[in-house]
PDB file of C-alpha atoms and ligand atoms in Angstrom:
ATOM      1  CA  MET L   1     115.102  99.000 121.570  1.00 70.00           C
ATOM      2  CA  PRO L   2     113.250  95.882 119.901  1.00 79.00           C
ATOM      3  CA  THR L   3     113.700  94.821 116.304  1.00 95.00           C
ATOM      4  CA  ALA L   4     111.156  95.408 114.052  1.00 97.00           C
ATOM      5  CA  LEU L   5     110.731  92.009 112.891  1.00 97.00           C
ATOM      6  CA  GLU L   6     112.674  88.671 114.172  1.00 97.00           C
ATOM      7  CA  ILE L   7     111.194  85.575 111.917  1.00 97.00           C
ATOM      8  CA  THR L   8     113.262  82.444 113.732  1.00 98.00           C
ATOM      9  CA  LYS L   9     113.350  78.745 112.020  1.00 98.00           C
ATOM     10  CA  LEU L  10     109.667  80.031 110.554  1.00 98.00           C
ATOM     11  CA  THR L  11     108.737  77.012 108.832  1.00 98.00           C
ATOM     12  CA  LYS L  12     105.407  76.363 106.715  1.00 98.00           C
ATOM     13  CA  ARG L  13     104.104  73.540 105.285  1.00 98.00           C
ATOM     14  CA  TYR L  14     100.744  73.602 103.236  1.00 97.00           C
ATOM     15  CA  PRO L  15      98.295  70.918 103.638  1.00 96.00           C
ATOM     16  CA  THR L  16      99.150  70.036  99.965  1.00 96.00           C
ATOM     17  CA  GLY L  17     102.944  68.963 101.584  1.00 96.00           C
ATOM     18  CA  VAL L  18     104.831  71.507 100.067  1.00 97.00           C
ATOM     19  CA  ASP L  19     107.205  73.042 102.266  1.00 98.00           C
ATOM     20  CA  ALA L  20     106.945  76.552 101.498  1.00 98.00           C
ATOM     21  CA  LEU L  21     109.802  78.091 104.161  1.00 98.00           C
ATOM     22  CA  LYS L  22     112.162  75.406 105.400  1.00 98.00           C
ATOM     23  CA  GLY L  23     113.823  76.993 108.435  1.00 97.00           C
ATOM     24  CA  VAL L  24     113.574  81.107 107.678  1.00 97.00           C
ATOM     25  CA  SER L  25     115.364  83.297 110.234  1.00 97.00           C
ATOM     26  CA  LEU L  26     115.095  86.951 109.467  1.00 95.00           C
ATOM     27  CA  SER L  27     116.064  90.019 111.764  1.00 96.00           C
ATOM     28  CA  ILE L  28     114.894  93.530 110.523  1.00 97.00           C
ATOM     29  CA  GLU L  29     116.244  96.613 112.432  1.00 96.00           C
ATOM     30  CA  ASP L  30     114.298  99.485 113.679  1.00 97.00           C
ATOM     31  CA  GLY L  31     114.569 102.117 110.389  1.00 97.00           C
ATOM     32  CA  GLU L  32     115.954  99.699 108.041  1.00 97.00           C
ATOM     33  CA  PHE L  33     114.938  99.129 104.373  1.00 97.00           C
ATOM     34  CA  PHE L  34     115.054  95.518 103.470  1.00 98.00           C
ATOM     35  CA  GLY L  35     114.427  94.151 100.358  1.00 97.00           C
ATOM     36  CA  LEU L  36     113.542  90.125 100.056  1.00 96.00           C
ATOM     37  CA  LEU L  37     114.478  89.887  96.132  1.00 94.00           C
ATOM     38  CA  GLY L  38     113.883  85.646  95.107  1.00 91.00           C
ATOM     39  CA  PRO L  39     112.635  83.538  91.913  1.00 90.00           C
ATOM     40  CA  ASN L  40     108.522  82.953  91.638  1.00 90.00           C
ATOM     41  CA  GLY L  41     107.436  80.105  94.563  1.00 93.00           C
ATOM     42  CA  ALA L  42     110.379  81.022  96.618  1.00 94.00           C
ATOM     43  CA  GLY L  43     108.567  81.613  99.543  1.00 95.00           C
ATOM     44  CA  LYS L  44     108.329  85.437  99.630  1.00 95.00           C
ATOM     45  CA  SER L  45     104.747  85.455  99.692  1.00 93.00           C
ATOM     46  CA  THR L  46     104.442  82.608 102.056  1.00 96.00           C
ATOM     47  CA  LEU L  47     106.436  84.565 104.582  1.00 96.00           C
ATOM     48  CA  ILE L  48     104.777  87.643 104.080  1.00 95.00           C
ATOM     49  CA  HIS L  49     101.463  85.838 105.108  1.00 94.00           C
ATOM     50  CA  CYS L  50     102.881  84.204 107.861  1.00 95.00           C
ATOM     51  CA  ALA L  51     103.566  88.353 109.361  1.00 94.00           C
ATOM     52  CA  THR L  52     100.720  89.630 109.148  1.00 92.00           C
ATOM     53  CA  GLY L  53      98.797  86.657 110.255  1.00 90.00           C
ATOM     54  CA  LEU L  54      97.113  85.366 106.822  1.00 90.00           C
ATOM     55  CA  ALA L  55      98.739  82.239 107.077  1.00 93.00           C
ATOM     56  CA  GLN L  56      99.682  80.216 110.169  1.00 94.00           C
ATOM     57  CA  PRO L  57     102.866  79.301 110.406  1.00 96.00           C
ATOM     58  CA  THR L  58     103.715  74.983 111.024  1.00 97.00           C
ATOM     59  CA  SER L  59     106.709  75.849 113.676  1.00 97.00           C
ATOM     60  CA  GLY L  60     109.421  79.180 114.694  1.00 98.00           C
ATOM     61  CA  THR L  61     108.562  82.526 115.819  1.00 97.00           C
ATOM     62  CA  ILE L  62     107.917  85.928 114.729  1.00 97.00           C
ATOM     63  CA  GLU L  63     107.834  88.928 117.074  1.00 97.00           C
ATOM     64  CA  ILE L  64     106.968  92.619 115.541  1.00 97.00           C
ATOM     65  CA  PHE L  65     108.557  94.918 117.681  1.00 96.00           C
ATOM     66  CA  GLY L  66     108.556  92.677 120.668  1.00 95.00           C
ATOM     67  CA  ASN L  67     104.981  90.995 120.057  1.00 95.00           C
ATOM     68  CA  ASP L  68     104.677  87.678 118.893  1.00 95.00           C
ATOM     69  CA  ALA L  69     102.554  87.424 116.156  1.00 93.00           C
ATOM     70  CA  ILE L  70     100.693  84.996 117.243  1.00 91.00           C
ATOM     71  CA  HIS L  71     100.049  85.151 121.108  1.00 92.00           C
ATOM     72  CA  HIS L  72      99.716  89.057 120.822  1.00 93.00           C
ATOM     73  CA  TYR L  73      98.084  89.199 117.136  1.00 92.00           C
ATOM     74  CA  ARG L  74      96.298  92.252 117.629  1.00 92.00           C
ATOM     75  CA  GLU L  75      99.730  94.471 119.001  1.00 93.00           C
ATOM     76  CA  ALA L  76     102.025  93.105 116.377  1.00 94.00           C
ATOM     77  CA  ARG L  77      99.434  93.357 113.691  1.00 93.00           C
ATOM     78  CA  ALA L  78      98.784  97.323 114.264  1.00 94.00           C
ATOM     79  CA  ALA L  79     102.300  97.660 114.059  1.00 96.00           C
ATOM     80  CA  VAL L  80     102.045  96.109 110.278  1.00 97.00           C
ATOM     81  CA  GLY L  81     101.089  98.188 107.041  1.00 96.00           C
ATOM     82  CA  LEU L  82     101.026  95.853 103.862  1.00 96.00           C
ATOM     83  CA  ALA L  83     100.526  96.834 100.473  1.00 95.00           C
ATOM     84  CA  PRO L  84      99.814  93.330  98.789  1.00 92.00           C
ATOM     85  CA  GLN L  85     100.592  92.815  95.166  1.00 86.00           C
ATOM     86  CA  GLU L  86      96.494  92.256  94.347  1.00 87.00           C
ATOM     87  CA  LEU L  87      94.722  94.798  93.808  1.00 88.00           C
ATOM     88  CA  ASN L  88      92.394  93.815  97.030  1.00 90.00           C
ATOM     89  CA  LEU L  89      90.198  96.959  96.541  1.00 93.00           C
ATOM     90  CA  ASP L  90      86.250  96.954  97.367  1.00 93.00           C
ATOM     91  CA  TRP L  91      85.423  97.914  93.893  1.00 93.00           C
ATOM     92  CA  PHE L  92      81.706  99.194  95.366  1.00 93.00           C
ATOM     93  CA  LEU L  93      83.188 101.551  97.954  1.00 97.00           C
ATOM     94  CA  THR L  94      84.447 105.429  97.573  1.00 98.00           C
ATOM     95  CA  VAL L  95      88.903 106.016  97.637  1.00 98.00           C
ATOM     96  CA  GLU L  96      87.616 107.734 100.855  1.00 98.00           C
ATOM     97  CA  GLU L  97      85.223 105.272 102.219  1.00 97.00           C
ATOM     98  CA  SER L  98      88.013 102.631 101.797  1.00 97.00           C
ATOM     99  CA  LEU L  99      91.063 104.821 103.602  1.00 98.00           C
ATOM    100  CA  ASP L 100      88.108 105.060 106.044  1.00 97.00           C
ATOM    101  CA  TYR L 101      86.942 102.127 106.957  1.00 96.00           C
ATOM    102  CA  HIS L 102      90.587 100.639 107.015  1.00 95.00           C
ATOM    103  CA  GLY L 103      91.358 102.983 109.909  1.00 95.00           C
ATOM    104  CA  GLY L 104      87.981 102.125 111.529  1.00 95.00           C
ATOM    105  CA  TYR L 105      89.008  98.621 110.937  1.00 93.00           C
ATOM    106  CA  PHE L 106      92.769  99.757 113.625  1.00 93.00           C
ATOM    107  CA  GLY L 107      90.080 101.431 115.443  1.00 93.00           C
ATOM    108  CA  MET L 108      91.124 104.589 114.686  1.00 96.00           C
ATOM    109  CA  PRO L 109      89.167 107.046 116.844  1.00 96.00           C
ATOM    110  CA  LYS L 110      86.567 108.915 113.978  1.00 96.00           C
ATOM    111  CA  ARG L 111      88.203 112.445 113.991  1.00 96.00           C
ATOM    112  CA  GLU L 112      91.581 111.269 113.178  1.00 96.00           C
ATOM    113  CA  ARG L 113      90.963 109.123 110.615  1.00 97.00           C
ATOM    114  CA  ARG L 114      89.212 112.287 108.532  1.00 96.00           C
ATOM    115  CA  GLU L 115      92.072 113.874 109.271  1.00 97.00           C
ATOM    116  CA  ARG L 116      94.462 111.432 108.343  1.00 97.00           C
ATOM    117  CA  VAL L 117      93.261 110.813 104.924  1.00 98.00           C
ATOM    118  CA  ALA L 118      92.819 113.616 103.874  1.00 97.00           C
ATOM    119  CA  GLU L 119      96.292 114.064 104.980  1.00 95.00           C
ATOM    120  CA  LEU L 120      97.094 110.697 102.558  1.00 95.00           C
ATOM    121  CA  LEU L 121      94.527 112.006  99.673  1.00 96.00           C
ATOM    122  CA  ASP L 122      96.440 114.951  99.255  1.00 94.00           C
ATOM    123  CA  THR L 123      99.762 113.120  99.647  1.00 90.00           C
ATOM    124  CA  PHE L 124      98.765 110.509  97.266  1.00 91.00           C
ATOM    125  CA  SER L 125      97.694 113.130  94.505  1.00 91.00           C
ATOM    126  CA  LEU L 126      93.744 111.510  94.614  1.00 95.00           C
ATOM    127  CA  THR L 127      91.953 114.596  96.441  1.00 97.00           C
ATOM    128  CA  ASP L 128      89.683 115.257  93.634  1.00 97.00           C
ATOM    129  CA  LYS L 129      89.103 111.044  92.900  1.00 97.00           C
ATOM    130  CA  ARG L 130      87.346 111.021  96.777  1.00 97.00           C
ATOM    131  CA  ASP L 131      84.270 110.422  95.800  1.00 98.00           C
ATOM    132  CA  ASP L 132      84.913 108.606  92.988  1.00 97.00           C
ATOM    133  CA  ARG L 133      84.392 104.777  93.277  1.00 97.00           C
ATOM    134  CA  THR L 134      87.680 102.399  93.382  1.00 97.00           C
ATOM    135  CA  ARG L 135      86.404 100.398  90.489  1.00 95.00           C
ATOM    136  CA  THR L 136      86.813 103.599  88.005  1.00 96.00           C
ATOM    137  CA  LEU L 137      90.589 104.144  89.015  1.00 95.00           C
ATOM    138  CA  SER L 138      93.312 104.149  86.489  1.00 90.00           C
ATOM    139  CA  GLY L 139      95.780 101.125  87.600  1.00 88.00           C
ATOM    140  CA  GLY L 140      98.394 104.035  88.746  1.00 88.00           C
ATOM    141  CA  MET L 141      95.291 105.457  91.318  1.00 92.00           C
ATOM    142  CA  LYS L 142      94.381 102.021  92.336  1.00 93.00           C
ATOM    143  CA  ARG L 143      98.612 101.473  93.398  1.00 92.00           C
ATOM    144  CA  ARG L 144      98.652 104.613  95.367  1.00 92.00           C
ATOM    145  CA  LEU L 145      95.530 103.903  96.687  1.00 96.00           C
ATOM    146  CA  ILE L 146      96.436 100.576  98.364  1.00 95.00           C
ATOM    147  CA  LEU L 147      99.794 102.511  99.246  1.00 94.00           C
ATOM    148  CA  ALA L 148      97.905 104.877 101.517  1.00 95.00           C
ATOM    149  CA  ARG L 149      95.300 102.521 103.044  1.00 97.00           C
ATOM    150  CA  ALA L 150      98.288 100.461 104.005  1.00 96.00           C
ATOM    151  CA  MET L 151     100.023 103.473 105.802  1.00 95.00           C
ATOM    152  CA  LEU L 152      96.456 104.722 107.092  1.00 96.00           C
ATOM    153  CA  HIS L 153      97.033 103.886 110.793  1.00 95.00           C
ATOM    154  CA  ARG L 154     100.500 105.075 111.167  1.00 95.00           C
ATOM    155  CA  PRO L 155     102.081 101.787 111.161  1.00 96.00           C
ATOM    156  CA  ARG L 156     106.198 101.283 112.035  1.00 97.00           C
ATOM    157  CA  LEU L 157     106.277  98.421 109.733  1.00 98.00           C
ATOM    158  CA  LEU L 158     105.400  98.602 105.975  1.00 97.00           C
ATOM    159  CA  ILE L 159     105.153  95.631 103.994  1.00 97.00           C
ATOM    160  CA  LEU L 160     105.508  96.601 100.144  1.00 95.00           C
ATOM    161  CA  ASP L 161     104.576  92.745  98.219  1.00 93.00           C
ATOM    162  CA  GLU L 162     106.022  93.891  94.842  1.00 90.00           C
ATOM    163  CA  PRO L 163     104.100  97.741  94.911  1.00 86.00           C
ATOM    164  CA  THR L 164     105.934  98.299  91.211  1.00 85.00           C
ATOM    165  CA  ALA L 165     104.734  95.253  89.789  1.00 82.00           C
ATOM    166  CA  GLY L 166     103.412  96.072  85.788  1.00 78.00           C
ATOM    167  CA  VAL L 167     103.175  99.932  86.959  1.00 82.00           C
ATOM    168  CA  ASP L 168     104.338 102.729  84.270  1.00 85.00           C
ATOM    169  CA  VAL L 169     108.496 104.498  84.882  1.00 89.00           C
ATOM    170  CA  GLU L 170     106.361 107.708  86.599  1.00 87.00           C
ATOM    171  CA  LEU L 171     104.282 106.142  88.682  1.00 87.00           C
ATOM    172  CA  ARG L 172     107.370 103.336  89.929  1.00 89.00           C
ATOM    173  CA  LEU L 173     109.586 106.368  90.116  1.00 90.00           C
ATOM    174  CA  GLU L 174     107.298 108.607  92.395  1.00 88.00           C
ATOM    175  CA  LEU L 175     106.260 105.210  94.312  1.00 89.00           C
ATOM    176  CA  TRP L 176     110.196 105.195  94.858  1.00 91.00           C
ATOM    177  CA  HIS L 177     109.940 108.883  95.983  1.00 91.00           C
ATOM    178  CA  TYR L 178     107.082 108.706  98.448  1.00 89.00           C
ATOM    179  CA  VAL L 179     108.517 105.181 100.293  1.00 93.00           C
ATOM    180  CA  GLN L 180     111.721 107.063 100.678  1.00 95.00           C
ATOM    181  CA  ARG L 181     110.688 109.847 102.180  1.00 93.00           C
ATOM    182  CA  VAL L 182     108.336 107.255 104.521  1.00 93.00           C
ATOM    183  CA  ASN L 183     111.854 105.423 105.748  1.00 96.00           C
ATOM    184  CA  ALA L 184     113.810 108.878 105.860  1.00 96.00           C
ATOM    185  CA  GLU L 185     111.156 109.326 108.583  1.00 94.00           C
ATOM    186  CA  GLY L 186     111.218 106.508 110.730  1.00 95.00           C
ATOM    187  CA  THR L 187     108.784 103.312 109.462  1.00 97.00           C
ATOM    188  CA  THR L 188     111.060 100.138 108.484  1.00 98.00           C
ATOM    189  CA  ILE L 189     110.048  98.440 105.359  1.00 98.00           C
ATOM    190  CA  LEU L 190     110.142  95.577 104.101  1.00 98.00           C
ATOM    191  CA  LEU L 191     109.880  94.842 100.032  1.00 96.00           C
ATOM    192  CA  THR L 192     109.821  92.192  97.746  1.00 93.00           C
ATOM    193  CA  THR L 193     110.706  93.373  94.352  1.00 89.00           C
ATOM    194  CA  HIS L 194     111.352  91.533  91.083  1.00 85.00           C
ATOM    195  CA  TYR L 195     113.071  94.772  89.963  1.00 87.00           C
ATOM    196  CA  LEU L 196     117.081  94.344  91.032  1.00 89.00           C
ATOM    197  CA  GLU L 197     117.614  98.256  90.615  1.00 88.00           C
ATOM    198  CA  GLU L 198     114.328  99.297  93.101  1.00 90.00           C
ATOM    199  CA  ALA L 199     116.442  96.585  95.283  1.00 93.00           C
ATOM    200  CA  GLU L 200     119.793  97.979  94.565  1.00 92.00           C
ATOM    201  CA  GLN L 201     118.118 101.814  94.444  1.00 92.00           C
ATOM    202  CA  LEU L 202     116.247 101.775  97.685  1.00 95.00           C
ATOM    203  CA  CYS L 203     117.488  98.817 100.007  1.00 96.00           C
ATOM    204  CA  ASN L 204     119.942  98.922 102.902  1.00 94.00           C
ATOM    205  CA  GLN L 205     119.953  95.684 103.684  1.00 96.00           C
ATOM    206  CA  ILE L 206     118.801  92.359 100.922  1.00 96.00           C
ATOM    207  CA  ALA L 207     117.908  89.027 101.289  1.00 95.00           C
ATOM    208  CA  PHE L 208     117.769  86.270  98.265  1.00 93.00           C
ATOM    209  CA  ILE L 209     116.004  83.906  99.690  1.00 94.00           C
ATOM    210  CA  ASN L 210     115.349  80.289  97.391  1.00 93.00           C
ATOM    211  CA  ASP L 211     113.450  77.322  97.678  1.00 94.00           C
ATOM    212  CA  GLY L 212     112.425  78.578 100.638  1.00 97.00           C
ATOM    213  CA  GLU L 213     115.604  79.380 102.850  1.00 96.00           C
ATOM    214  CA  ILE L 214     117.196  82.898 103.200  1.00 96.00           C
ATOM    215  CA  VAL L 215     120.384  81.676 100.980  1.00 92.00           C
ATOM    216  CA  ALA L 216     122.333  85.414 101.637  1.00 91.00           C
ATOM    217  CA  GLN L 217     121.991  88.451 103.365  1.00 93.00           C
ATOM    218  CA  GLY L 218     124.107  91.786 103.354  1.00 94.00           C
ATOM    219  CA  THR L 219     124.152  95.044 101.294  1.00 93.00           C
ATOM    220  CA  SER L 220     124.222  94.966  97.299  1.00 91.00           C
ATOM    221  CA  ALA L 221     127.521  95.631  97.384  1.00 90.00           C
ATOM    222  CA  GLU L 222     128.573  93.114  99.962  1.00 92.00           C
ATOM    223  CA  LEU L 223     126.325  90.082  97.988  1.00 90.00           C
ATOM    224  CA  ALA L 224     127.910  91.403  95.192  1.00 88.00           C
ATOM    225  CA  ASP L 225     131.170  90.876  96.330  1.00 89.00           C
ATOM    226  CA  ARG L 226     129.740  87.595  98.059  1.00 86.00           C
ATOM    227  CA  TYR L 227     128.787  85.508  94.652  1.00 85.00           C
ATOM    228  CA  GLY L 228     132.003  87.585  92.591  1.00 85.00           C
ATOM    229  CA  THR L 229     130.077  89.410  90.651  1.00 84.00           C
ATOM    230  CA  ALA L 230     130.195  92.913  89.383  1.00 83.00           C
ATOM    231  CA  SER L 231     126.559  93.470  89.969  1.00 85.00           C
ATOM    232  CA  LEU L 232     123.342  92.886  92.450  1.00 88.00           C
ATOM    233  CA  GLU L 233     121.788  91.282  89.398  1.00 88.00           C
ATOM    234  CA  ASP L 234     124.823  88.882  88.521  1.00 88.00           C
ATOM    235  CA  ALA L 235     124.564  87.898  91.989  1.00 88.00           C
ATOM    236  CA  TYR L 236     120.847  86.896  91.177  1.00 88.00           C
ATOM    237  CA  LEU L 237     121.643  85.057  88.312  1.00 87.00           C
ATOM    238  CA  THR L 238     124.281  82.914  89.562  1.00 87.00           C
ATOM    239  CA  LEU L 239     122.164  82.125  92.872  1.00 82.00           C
ATOM    240  CA  VAL L 240     118.743  81.141  90.516  1.00 82.00           C
ATOM    241  CA  GLY L 241     121.919  79.084  88.178  1.00 83.00           C
ATOM    242  CA  ARG L 242     121.259  81.441  85.692  1.00 83.00           C
ATOM    243  CA  LYS L 243     125.114  83.185  85.156  1.00 84.00           C
ATOM    244  CA  GLU L 244     124.760  82.778  81.406  1.00 85.00           C
ATOM    245  CA  LEU L 245     122.289  85.914  81.294  1.00 85.00           C
ATOM    246  CA  SER L 246     124.392  88.170  82.705  1.00 85.00           C
ATOM    247  CA  ARG L 247     124.862  91.309  80.632  1.00 79.00           C
ATOM    248  CA  ALA L 248     128.664  91.037  81.293  1.00 72.00           C
ATOM    249  CA  HIS L 249     128.796  87.461  79.648  1.00 70.00           C
ATOM    250  CA  ILE L 250     126.635  88.623  77.166  1.00 70.00           C
ATOM    251  CA  ALA L 251     128.952  91.571  76.300  1.00 70.00           C
ATOM    252  CA  ASP L 252     132.093  89.322  76.613  1.00 71.00           C
ATOM    253  CA  ALA L 253     130.446  86.686  73.979  1.00 69.00           C
ATOM    254  CA  GLY L 254     128.932  89.143  71.607  1.00 70.00           C
ATOM    255  CA  GLU L 255     132.878  90.952  71.500  1.00 71.00           C
ATOM    256  CA  ALA L 256     134.524  86.830  71.565  1.00 68.00           C
ATOM    257  CA  GLU L 257     132.386  86.462  68.514  1.00 66.00           C
ATOM    258  CA  GLY L 258     132.895  89.770  67.129  1.00 62.00           C
ATOM    259  CA  THR L 259     137.081  88.942  67.043  1.00 56.00           C
ATOM    260  CA  THR L 260     136.544  85.507  65.435  1.00 50.00           C
TER     261      THR L 260
HETATM  262  P1  LIG H   1     107.058  83.509  95.664  1.00 62.88           P
HETATM  263  O1  LIG H   1     106.059  84.710  96.752  1.00 62.88           O
HETATM  264  O2  LIG H   1     107.824  83.433  96.528  1.00 62.88           O
HETATM  265  O3  LIG H   1     106.587  83.752  94.614  1.00 62.88           O
HETATM  266  P2  LIG H   1     105.067  81.532  97.292  1.00 62.88           P
HETATM  267  O4  LIG H   1     105.062  82.063  98.855  1.00 62.88           O
HETATM  268  O5  LIG H   1     103.704  82.132  96.512  1.00 62.88           O
HETATM  269  O6  LIG H   1     106.367  82.271  96.620  1.00 62.88           O
HETATM  270  O7  LIG H   1     105.115  80.348  97.382  1.00 62.88           O
HETATM  271  C1  LIG H   1     105.852  79.048  97.820  1.00 62.88           C
HETATM  272  C2  LIG H   1     105.720  77.750  97.871  1.00 62.88           C
HETATM  273  O8  LIG H   1     104.757  77.275  98.148  1.00 62.88           O
HETATM  274  C3  LIG H   1     105.044  77.855  96.177  1.00 62.88           C
HETATM  275  O9  LIG H   1     105.495  76.065  95.483  1.00 62.88           O
HETATM  276  C4  LIG H   1     104.151  77.617  95.822  1.00 62.88           C
HETATM  277  O10 LIG H   1     103.665  77.161  95.149  1.00 62.88           O
HETATM  278  C5  LIG H   1     103.384  77.025  97.552  1.00 62.88           C
HETATM  279  N1  LIG H   1     102.496  77.326  97.623  1.00 62.88           N
HETATM  280  C6  LIG H   1     101.766  78.883  97.831  1.00 62.88           C
HETATM  281  N2  LIG H   1     100.277  79.169  98.512  1.00 62.88           N
HETATM  282  C7  LIG H   1     100.271  77.821  98.757  1.00 62.88           C
HETATM  283  C8  LIG H   1      99.103  77.504  99.442  1.00 62.88           C
HETATM  284  N3  LIG H   1      97.787  78.416  99.710  1.00 62.88           N
HETATM  285  N4  LIG H   1      98.790  76.356  99.152  1.00 62.88           N
HETATM  286  C9  LIG H   1      99.878  75.187  98.726  1.00 62.88           C
HETATM  287  N5  LIG H   1     100.705  75.715  98.292  1.00 62.88           N
HETATM  288  C10 LIG H   1     101.241  77.113  98.618  1.00 62.88           C
END
């Protein structure tokens, strides 16, 4: 069984001279829920863009279920569903059209598309919005539509780029619930997030990326152990050089102040 995503010595230098990825190797097993964490500018989006053909790697290889992302682009791309960070919907299409066109883009026959669209509208509670233009949806509905669209062609690997950035608590929990179910049904997931509790809750493997390099990988408990910290959050703060922000540290400092 090939791995879901196999990245080997990936580098990306933008024309500006920025080295966004400096030799990243990463292996995501079929069925895993994998979290990629790192500060802004660490290279997360660049990695996702390279894996989905939106950016051309400078060197290194990317295989998606055994298909090279460049030389077998169609096969590799067909296996991936991407829910991007930005709400990149076509504001003039209806909800149903947005899904239907996406299925068409991935070569799904009309009848299959119709059934799949109806199923996803139902799953994401968007059925009564099917004829509404996407620009009229609430922020939460747009997020749900983006996730439904990413799932439409039944990808084996789902890439979620900060899917819960700026969403309210209810929608965050709703999205967690949904992606956990999708994962339990066999879809491999790569998630980037700034919310450490989200990664802790959802991911069975987590990698820290910093300045274009993977600096650590393991389960949440293993990473805390590696950095000699009590939690994933503290491990992360150690990584980004901001240990003083640790809640444990702040509590200790508060207590020490109270005793003097
Ligand atoms: P993250 O998603 O972790 O915030 P990015 O992959 O967006 O990180 O960025 C990694 C580095 O590459 C940053 O230094 C960023 O400024 C740079 N970068 C990203 N996109 C481009 C681009 N299109 N052209 C030039 N530099 C870029």
